[in-house]
Coordinates of C-alpha atoms in Angstrom, one line a residue:
M232 CA -24.2 10.4 2.8
S233 CA -24.9 8.0 6.2
E234 CA -24.4 4.5 6.6
S235 CA -28.0 4.5 7.3
E236 CA -28.9 5.4 3.6
W237 CA -27.1 1.7 2.4
S238 CA -28.6 -1.9 3.1
Y239 CA -26.7 -4.5 4.1
P240 CA -25.8 -7.2 2.2
A241 CA -26.3 -10.5 1.7
V242 CA -23.8 -14.0 2.5
S243 CA -24.0 -15.8 -0.9
G244 CA -21.5 -19.4 -0.7
D245 CA -18.3 -18.3 0.6
R246 CA -17.4 -14.8 -1.0
V247 CA -19.8 -12.3 0.4
R248 CA -22.0 -11.1 -1.8
S249 CA -22.4 -7.4 -2.7
I250 CA -26.1 -5.4 -2.7
C251 CA -25.8 -2.5 -0.8
I252 CA -27.7 0.4 -2.4
P253 CA -27.2 3.4 -2.2
L254 CA -30.9 5.2 -2.2
V255 CA -28.4 9.1 -3.6
A256 CA -29.8 8.5 -7.2
G257 CA -25.7 8.5 -9.6
V258 CA -23.7 7.5 -6.1
L259 CA -22.0 3.8 -8.4
M260 CA -23.6 1.0 -5.6
L261 CA -20.0 0.5 -3.5
A262 CA -20.2 -2.4 0.2
A263 CA -17.7 -0.5 1.9
S264 CA -17.0 -0.4 4.8
A265 CA -20.0 1.6 5.1
C266 CA -21.3 -1.5 4.1
G267 CA -21.9 -4.1 7.3
V268 CA -21.5 -7.5 7.0
S269 CA -25.0 -9.7 7.2
R270 CA -27.0 -9.2 10.6
A271 CA -26.1 -13.6 10.9
H272 CA -22.7 -11.8 11.8
S273 CA -23.9 -8.2 13.6
A274 CA -21.3 -9.4 16.1
T275 CA -18.2 -8.7 14.6
S276 CA -16.1 -6.8 17.0
C277 CA -15.4 -3.8 16.3
P278 CA -11.8 -1.9 17.5
A279 CA -11.5 -0.9 20.9
G280 CA -12.8 2.5 21.2
T281 CA -14.1 2.8 17.7
G282 CA -17.5 5.0 17.1
A283 CA -18.8 6.7 14.9
G284 CA -17.1 9.9 13.3
H285 CA -17.2 12.5 10.7
G286 CA -14.3 13.9 8.5
T287 CA -12.2 12.2 5.8
V288 CA -8.7 10.5 6.2
S289 CA -6.2 10.0 3.8
L290 CA -2.8 9.1 4.8
A291 CA -1.3 7.8 0.5
P292 CA 0.7 9.7 -0.7
S293 CA -1.9 12.9 -3.0
V294 CA -2.7 11.1 -6.3
S295 CA -2.1 12.7 -9.3
A296 CA -3.9 12.3 -12.8
N297 CA -2.9 8.4 -13.2
S298 CA -0.7 7.2 -10.7
L299 CA 0.2 3.3 -9.8
W300 CA 0.2 2.9 -6.1
G301 CA 0.7 -1.6 -5.4
V302 CA 2.1 -3.7 -7.3
A303 CA 1.9 -7.9 -6.6
A304 CA 3.9 -10.6 -9.0
L305 CA 2.9 -14.2 -8.4
D306 CA 5.5 -15.5 -11.8
E307 CA 6.5 -13.9 -14.5
S308 CA 3.0 -14.1 -16.2
D309 CA 0.6 -12.8 -13.6
A310 CA 1.2 -9.4 -11.6
W311 CA -1.5 -6.8 -10.3
A312 CA -1.2 -3.7 -10.7
V313 CA -3.2 -0.6 -8.4
G314 CA -3.8 2.9 -8.3
S315 CA -6.1 5.4 -9.7
R316 CA -7.1 6.9 -13.3
Y317 CA -8.1 11.2 -13.4
F318 CA -11.4 12.4 -15.7
P319 CA -12.2 15.7 -16.4
S320 CA -15.1 15.7 -13.6
H321 CA -12.0 16.1 -12.3
R322 CA -12.8 13.0 -10.3
F323 CA -10.0 10.2 -9.8
R324 CA -12.1 6.3 -9.9
A325 CA -10.0 3.1 -8.5
L326 CA -7.2 2.6 -11.7
I327 CA -6.5 -1.6 -12.3
E328 CA -4.3 -3.2 -14.4
H329 CA -2.8 -7.3 -14.7
W330 CA 0.4 -8.4 -16.0
D331 CA -0.7 -11.6 -18.9
G332 CA 2.8 -12.4 -19.6
Q333 CA 3.0 -10.2 -22.5
S334 CA 1.7 -6.6 -22.3
W335 CA -0.2 -4.5 -19.6
K336 CA -4.1 -5.0 -19.8
V337 CA -6.8 -2.0 -17.8
V338 CA -9.2 -4.4 -16.0
P339 CA -12.3 -2.5 -14.8
S340 CA -12.9 -2.2 -11.7
P341 CA -16.1 -2.6 -10.3
A342 CA -15.8 0.7 -7.7
G343 CA -13.4 3.4 -10.8
I344 CA -16.4 2.4 -13.8
G345 CA -20.1 5.1 -14.1
G346 CA -21.3 6.6 -10.7
Q347 CA -20.7 9.6 -9.1
I348 CA -17.8 9.1 -7.0
T349 CA -14.3 9.2 -6.0
S350 CA -11.6 5.7 -5.3
N351 CA -8.7 5.0 -5.4
L352 CA -7.0 1.4 -5.0
T353 CA -2.9 2.2 -3.2
A354 CA -2.9 -1.7 -2.5
V355 CA -3.4 -4.7 -3.7
A356 CA -1.8 -8.5 -2.6
I357 CA -2.4 -11.9 -5.0
D358 CA -1.6 -15.7 -3.3
A359 CA -3.2 -17.5 -6.5
P360 CA -4.2 -16.5 -10.1
D361 CA -8.2 -17.0 -8.5
D362 CA -7.0 -14.6 -5.6
A363 CA -6.5 -10.8 -5.1
W364 CA -6.9 -8.2 -3.1
A365 CA -7.5 -4.9 -3.5
V366 CA -7.4 -2.3 -0.7
G367 CA -7.8 1.4 -0.8
H368 CA -10.9 4.1 0.2
W369 CA -13.9 5.3 -1.6
S370 CA -16.2 8.3 -1.4
P371 CA -19.0 9.9 -3.2
A372 CA -20.4 13.0 -4.9
T373 CA -20.4 15.6 -1.6
H374 CA -20.0 18.4 -0.9
V375 CA -17.5 18.2 1.9
P376 CA -17.4 13.5 1.3
R377 CA -16.8 11.4 4.0
T378 CA -13.9 8.7 2.8
Y379 CA -14.7 5.1 2.7
G380 CA -12.2 1.9 3.5
L381 CA -12.7 0.2 0.0
I382 CA -11.7 -3.3 -0.6
E383 CA -12.0 -5.7 -4.4
H384 CA -11.7 -9.6 -4.5
W385 CA -10.5 -10.7 -8.2
N386 CA -11.7 -14.6 -8.9
G387 CA -9.6 -15.6 -11.6
A388 CA -12.8 -13.8 -13.5
H389 CA -13.6 -10.7 -12.1
W390 CA -13.2 -8.2 -9.8
T391 CA -16.3 -7.1 -7.1
V392 CA -16.2 -5.3 -4.3
V393 CA -16.0 -6.8 -1.0
P394 CA -17.7 -5.3 2.2
G395 CA -15.7 -4.9 5.4
P396 CA -16.2 -5.7 8.6
S397 CA -20.2 -3.9 9.9
P398 CA -19.3 -0.4 10.4
C399 CA -18.9 0.0 14.8
G400 CA -17.4 3.3 14.2
R401 CA -16.0 3.8 9.9
T402 CA -12.4 2.4 7.6
S403 CA -11.9 5.5 6.6
E404 CA -9.2 4.4 3.9
L405 CA -7.2 1.1 3.6
T406 CA -3.5 1.8 3.4
A407 CA -2.0 -2.5 2.6
V408 CA -2.8 -5.3 2.2
A409 CA -1.9 -8.8 2.2
A410 CA -2.0 -12.9 1.9
I411 CA -0.6 -16.0 1.7
S412 CA -3.8 -18.1 0.4
P413 CA -8.0 -18.4 -0.2
T414 CA -8.3 -18.3 4.1
A415 CA -5.5 -16.1 4.6
A416 CA -6.0 -12.4 4.0
W417 CA -4.4 -8.7 6.5
A418 CA -5.7 -5.1 5.4
I419 CA -4.7 -2.4 7.9
G420 CA -5.9 1.9 7.8
F421 CA -7.0 3.9 8.6
G422 CA -10.1 4.7 11.0
Y423 CA -12.3 6.7 13.4
A424 CA -12.8 7.2 17.5
G425 CA -15.1 10.2 17.8
V426 CA -13.3 12.1 15.8
R427 CA -9.8 10.7 16.5
P428 CA -8.0 8.8 13.5
V429 CA -7.0 5.9 14.8
T430 CA -5.4 2.7 13.1
V431 CA -7.3 -0.1 11.8
F432 CA -5.7 -4.2 11.6
M433 CA -8.8 -6.1 9.9
G434 CA -8.0 -10.2 8.6
W435 CA -10.2 -12.3 6.3
D436 CA -10.4 -16.3 6.9
G437 CA -12.3 -17.5 3.5
T438 CA -15.7 -15.7 4.4
R439 CA -15.5 -12.6 6.0
W440 CA -13.9 -9.5 7.2
R441 CA -13.6 -8.7 11.0
Y442 CA -12.4 -6.4 12.9
L443 CA -8.9 -8.2 14.9
P444 CA -7.1 -5.9 17.5
S445 CA -4.7 -3.1 16.3
P446 CA -1.7 -1.9 17.0
V447 CA -0.9 0.7 19.2
G448 CA -0.1 4.5 17.2
T449 CA -0.6 6.4 14.6
F450 CA -0.5 4.1 11.6
G451 CA 1.2 5.2 8.2
G452 CA 3.6 2.6 6.0
G453 CA 4.0 -1.1 5.3
L454 CA 3.2 -4.5 6.0
T455 CA 4.0 -7.9 6.4
V456 CA 3.2 -11.6 6.4
I457 CA 5.5 -14.0 7.5
S458 CA 2.9 -16.3 8.3
A459 CA -0.8 -16.0 9.8
R460 CA 1.4 -15.6 13.2
D461 CA 4.7 -13.8 12.5
I462 CA 3.8 -10.4 10.7
W463 CA 5.4 -7.8 10.7
L464 CA 4.2 -3.9 10.7
A465 CA 7.1 -0.5 9.9
G466 CA 5.6 4.0 10.4
G467 CA 3.6 3.5 13.0
E468 CA 3.9 6.4 15.5
G469 CA 3.2 6.3 19.2
A470 CA 5.0 6.7 22.9
T471 CA 8.3 4.0 23.7
K472 CA 9.1 3.2 27.2
S473 CA 12.1 3.3 26.9
A474 CA 11.6 7.2 24.9
P475 CA 8.8 8.9 25.9
K476 CA 8.8 11.4 23.1
V477 CA 6.9 9.7 19.8
H478 CA 8.8 7.5 17.6
T479 CA 8.7 6.2 14.5
L480 CA 8.1 2.1 15.9
I481 CA 8.4 -0.8 14.5
Q482 CA 5.9 -4.2 15.9
H483 CA 4.9 -8.1 15.7
W484 CA 1.4 -9.7 15.9
N485 CA 2.3 -13.6 17.0
G486 CA -1.9 -14.3 15.9
S487 CA -4.2 -12.4 19.1
K488 CA -1.0 -9.9 19.2
W489 CA 0.5 -6.6 18.5
T490 CA 3.4 -6.2 20.1
I491 CA 6.2 -2.9 20.0
V492 CA 9.5 -5.1 19.0
P493 CA 12.8 -2.4 20.2
A494 CA 13.8 -0.5 17.1
P495 CA 16.5 2.0 15.7
Y496 CA 14.3 5.5 15.7
E497 CA 17.4 7.4 15.4
F498 CA 20.0 7.4 12.0
K499 CA 23.3 10.0 12.5
H500 CA 21.2 11.7 15.9
R501 CA 18.4 12.4 13.7
K502 CA 14.5 11.5 14.2
L503 CA 13.7 8.7 11.3
G504 CA 10.6 7.6 9.5
L505 CA 9.9 4.1 8.0
S506 CA 7.2 3.7 5.0
A507 CA 8.0 0.1 4.3
V508 CA 8.9 -3.8 5.1
G509 CA 8.7 -7.2 3.8
G510 CA 10.7 -10.1 4.8
S511 CA 11.3 -13.5 4.1
S512 CA 11.2 -15.2 6.5
S513 CA 11.9 -15.1 10.2
S514 CA 15.0 -13.6 10.1
N515 CA 15.4 -11.6 7.5
I516 CA 12.3 -8.7 7.8
W517 CA 13.1 -5.3 5.7
A518 CA 11.9 -2.4 6.7
A519 CA 13.2 1.1 4.9
G520 CA 12.3 4.8 4.9
S521 CA 14.2 7.6 5.3
Y522 CA 15.9 10.0 8.2
Q523 CA 15.6 14.1 8.8
S524 CA 19.6 14.9 7.0
G525 CA 21.0 18.2 5.6
P526 CA 22.4 21.4 7.7
D527 CA 18.7 22.2 9.0
S528 CA 17.0 18.5 8.6
T529 CA 14.6 19.6 6.3
D530 CA 16.3 17.2 4.0
R531 CA 15.5 13.4 4.0
S532 CA 17.7 10.7 2.7
P533 CA 17.1 6.6 3.1
V534 CA 17.5 4.6 5.6
V535 CA 16.7 0.6 6.1
E536 CA 16.7 -1.8 8.7
H537 CA 16.9 -5.5 9.3
W538 CA 16.0 -8.3 11.3
D539 CA 18.2 -11.5 12.1
G540 CA 15.3 -12.2 13.8
T541 CA 17.0 -10.9 17.7
Q542 CA 16.7 -8.0 16.8
W543 CA 17.0 -5.0 14.5
R544 CA 20.5 -2.9 12.9
L545 CA 20.9 0.3 9.8
Q546 CA 22.7 -0.9 7.6
P547 CA 24.0 1.6 5.0
S548 CA 21.6 3.2 1.8
P549 CA 23.3 4.3 -1.2
N550 CA 20.7 9.3 -1.3
P551 CA 22.3 9.9 -5.1
T552 CA 21.6 13.1 -4.3
G553 CA 23.2 13.7 -1.2
P554 CA 22.3 14.8 1.7
R555 CA 20.3 18.2 0.6
G556 CA 17.9 16.5 -1.6
E557 CA 14.5 14.5 -1.1
T558 CA 15.3 11.5 -1.1
G559 CA 13.0 8.2 0.2
L560 CA 12.6 4.3 0.0
D561 CA 8.4 3.8 0.1
S562 CA 8.9 -0.2 -0.4
I563 CA 10.5 -3.8 0.2
A564 CA 10.5 -6.8 -1.6
A565 CA 12.9 -8.9 0.2
L566 CA 13.4 -12.9 -0.9
S567 CA 15.6 -14.5 0.4
R568 CA 19.1 -13.5 3.0
T569 CA 20.6 -12.3 -0.1
S570 CA 18.4 -10.4 -2.5
A571 CA 16.5 -8.0 -1.3
L572 CA 14.9 -4.6 -3.7
A573 CA 14.3 -1.9 -2.5
V574 CA 11.7 1.8 -4.4
G575 CA 11.4 5.8 -3.3
S576 CA 12.2 8.5 -5.8
A577 CA 14.9 10.6 -5.3
W578 CA 14.6 14.8 -5.5
G579 CA 18.2 16.5 -5.5
S580 CA 19.3 19.1 -7.5
H581 CA 19.1 18.6 -11.6
G582 CA 15.1 16.7 -11.2
S583 CA 14.3 13.5 -9.2
I584 CA 14.8 10.1 -10.5
P585 CA 13.0 6.7 -9.6
L586 CA 15.4 4.9 -7.5
L587 CA 15.9 1.1 -6.7
E588 CA 18.7 -0.2 -4.7
R589 CA 19.7 -3.7 -4.3
W590 CA 20.5 -6.1 -1.4
D591 CA 23.3 -8.2 -2.7
G592 CA 23.9 -9.2 0.6
A593 CA 26.7 -7.0 2.1
H594 CA 26.1 -4.6 0.7
W595 CA 22.7 -2.4 -0.6
T596 CA 24.0 0.3 -4.0
A597 CA 21.8 2.3 -6.2
V598 CA 21.5 1.0 -10.2
P599 CA 20.2 2.9 -12.9
S600 CA 16.7 2.6 -14.9
R601 CA 16.3 3.1 -18.3
L602 CA 13.4 5.3 -19.0
A603 CA 11.4 6.0 -22.8
A604 CA 12.1 9.6 -24.3
G605 CA 9.8 12.6 -23.0
V606 CA 9.1 11.1 -19.8
T607 CA 10.4 13.3 -16.5
D608 CA 9.3 14.1 -13.3
P609 CA 9.5 10.9 -12.2
S610 CA 8.5 8.1 -8.8
L611 CA 7.9 4.8 -7.1
N612 CA 6.4 4.0 -5.1
A613 CA 5.6 -0.3 -5.1
V614 CA 7.7 -2.9 -5.2
A615 CA 7.1 -6.9 -6.1
A616 CA 9.8 -9.7 -6.7
V617 CA 9.0 -12.8 -8.9
D618 CA 12.7 -13.7 -8.0
R619 CA 16.8 -11.6 -8.1
C620 CA 16.3 -11.1 -11.5
Y621 CA 13.5 -10.2 -11.9
A622 CA 10.5 -7.7 -10.4
W623 CA 8.5 -4.9 -10.6
T624 CA 7.9 -1.5 -9.9
V625 CA 5.4 1.2 -10.4
G626 CA 4.8 4.7 -9.9
E627 CA 3.5 7.5 -11.7
A628 CA 5.9 10.8 -14.3
T629 CA 5.3 13.7 -17.1
L630 CA 4.9 13.2 -20.3
Q631 CA 6.6 15.4 -22.2
P632 CA 6.0 18.8 -23.4
R633 CA 4.6 20.3 -19.9
S634 CA 2.4 23.0 -21.0
Q635 CA -0.1 19.4 -21.6
D636 CA 0.2 18.6 -17.7
K637 CA 0.2 15.6 -19.3
H638 CA 0.7 12.9 -16.2
I639 CA 0.9 8.9 -16.9
T640 CA 1.6 5.8 -14.8
L641 CA 4.8 4.0 -14.6
I642 CA 6.3 0.4 -14.8
E643 CA 9.4 -0.8 -14.5
K644 CA 10.7 -3.8 -15.4
W645 CA 13.8 -5.1 -13.3
N646 CA 16.3 -7.7 -15.3
C647 CA 19.4 -8.1 -12.7
T648 CA 20.7 -4.9 -14.5
S649 CA 19.3 -2.4 -14.6
L650 CA 15.4 -1.3 -14.7
Q651 CA 14.3 -0.7 -17.9
Q652 CA 10.1 1.2 -18.5
V653 CA 7.9 -0.5 -20.9
P654 CA 5.4 0.6 -22.0
S655 CA 1.5 1.1 -19.4
P656 CA -1.9 1.4 -20.3
N657 CA -2.9 5.6 -19.3
P658 CA -6.6 5.2 -19.7

């Protein structure tokens, strides 16, 4: 399916109303990055060097049946979790679940019902009860499908697909989103310059999404927003001036351009990689990931870095499996200088455990997790905190017996003492 097989969406009021109609029967109507904005907005600029291309980019974790990849919480009665669900037709469809203060329930996603497509949501953000965003990717049912960026918006009543910027290239996947008001949201992901993948950064102004200058290097980590002129990105890779080799980068957006901020790129003389960033103020930002460990550098151990407004410093992080295991942090939420949470997964000689680490202002410590009977192989992918004693983590797990190969969504609640699994839908 080519971009020319899709019509342009119309603009109605403050929101962009999707009327993207595919010419191939049976394909769900989607107005993602494969569709442009209206011709009135055709002057929207594109990322430097981005042109039409082919192929797919899929740098989000490999999905298994019924997985949750992102979570966002506004208060104790309003939280969202997003991911994908598996269908017998060997397709994955976008999955959205909502917490109303009593239970988690599935809420229909326009990219998750009907049609011969595959879709997945990898991140979600909320700033008001009637203003939330979810991003990810979708692809049509073809032999070698292209992948297109997917943007959905919650208006307090239902989710709708919102077009991305004009496709003067192609956004293949969106991996992170942040929002601070109905007129200010940002998303980051991947597109193409010819056949070469490039980072794509875009902003929402209340009416449309438009491309903004992209950070350097390739992106594979997290995004956090303090204000419109104070955005942090951790997890990209590129060459720094001080070290010509390719290293993990931390970059800062001041409202008009990205700047590489010097930060440690090695720990114990081993290469580190960052996959998440979160902060509460301009002088309290955390980045988390893992570094190469073990005698031959083939294992992974968790690592965290902190920005105090002046410089980035490494901070000790506990490793429950020891250096001979696969342990990393994939998401981090910071509430204040004395309260932060980071989650991930730990695989050691005794199998896997969900990993949650807590910052108390002086130390990072690992905290216990309470899983329901029969739940094994847990993995935590994202965390969202309301206050120091109320947070949500989401991921996936396996439900015994293994012979049934049942992969389930995993949602756990932090109560200041431990993580407690709560029931979550598995449609």
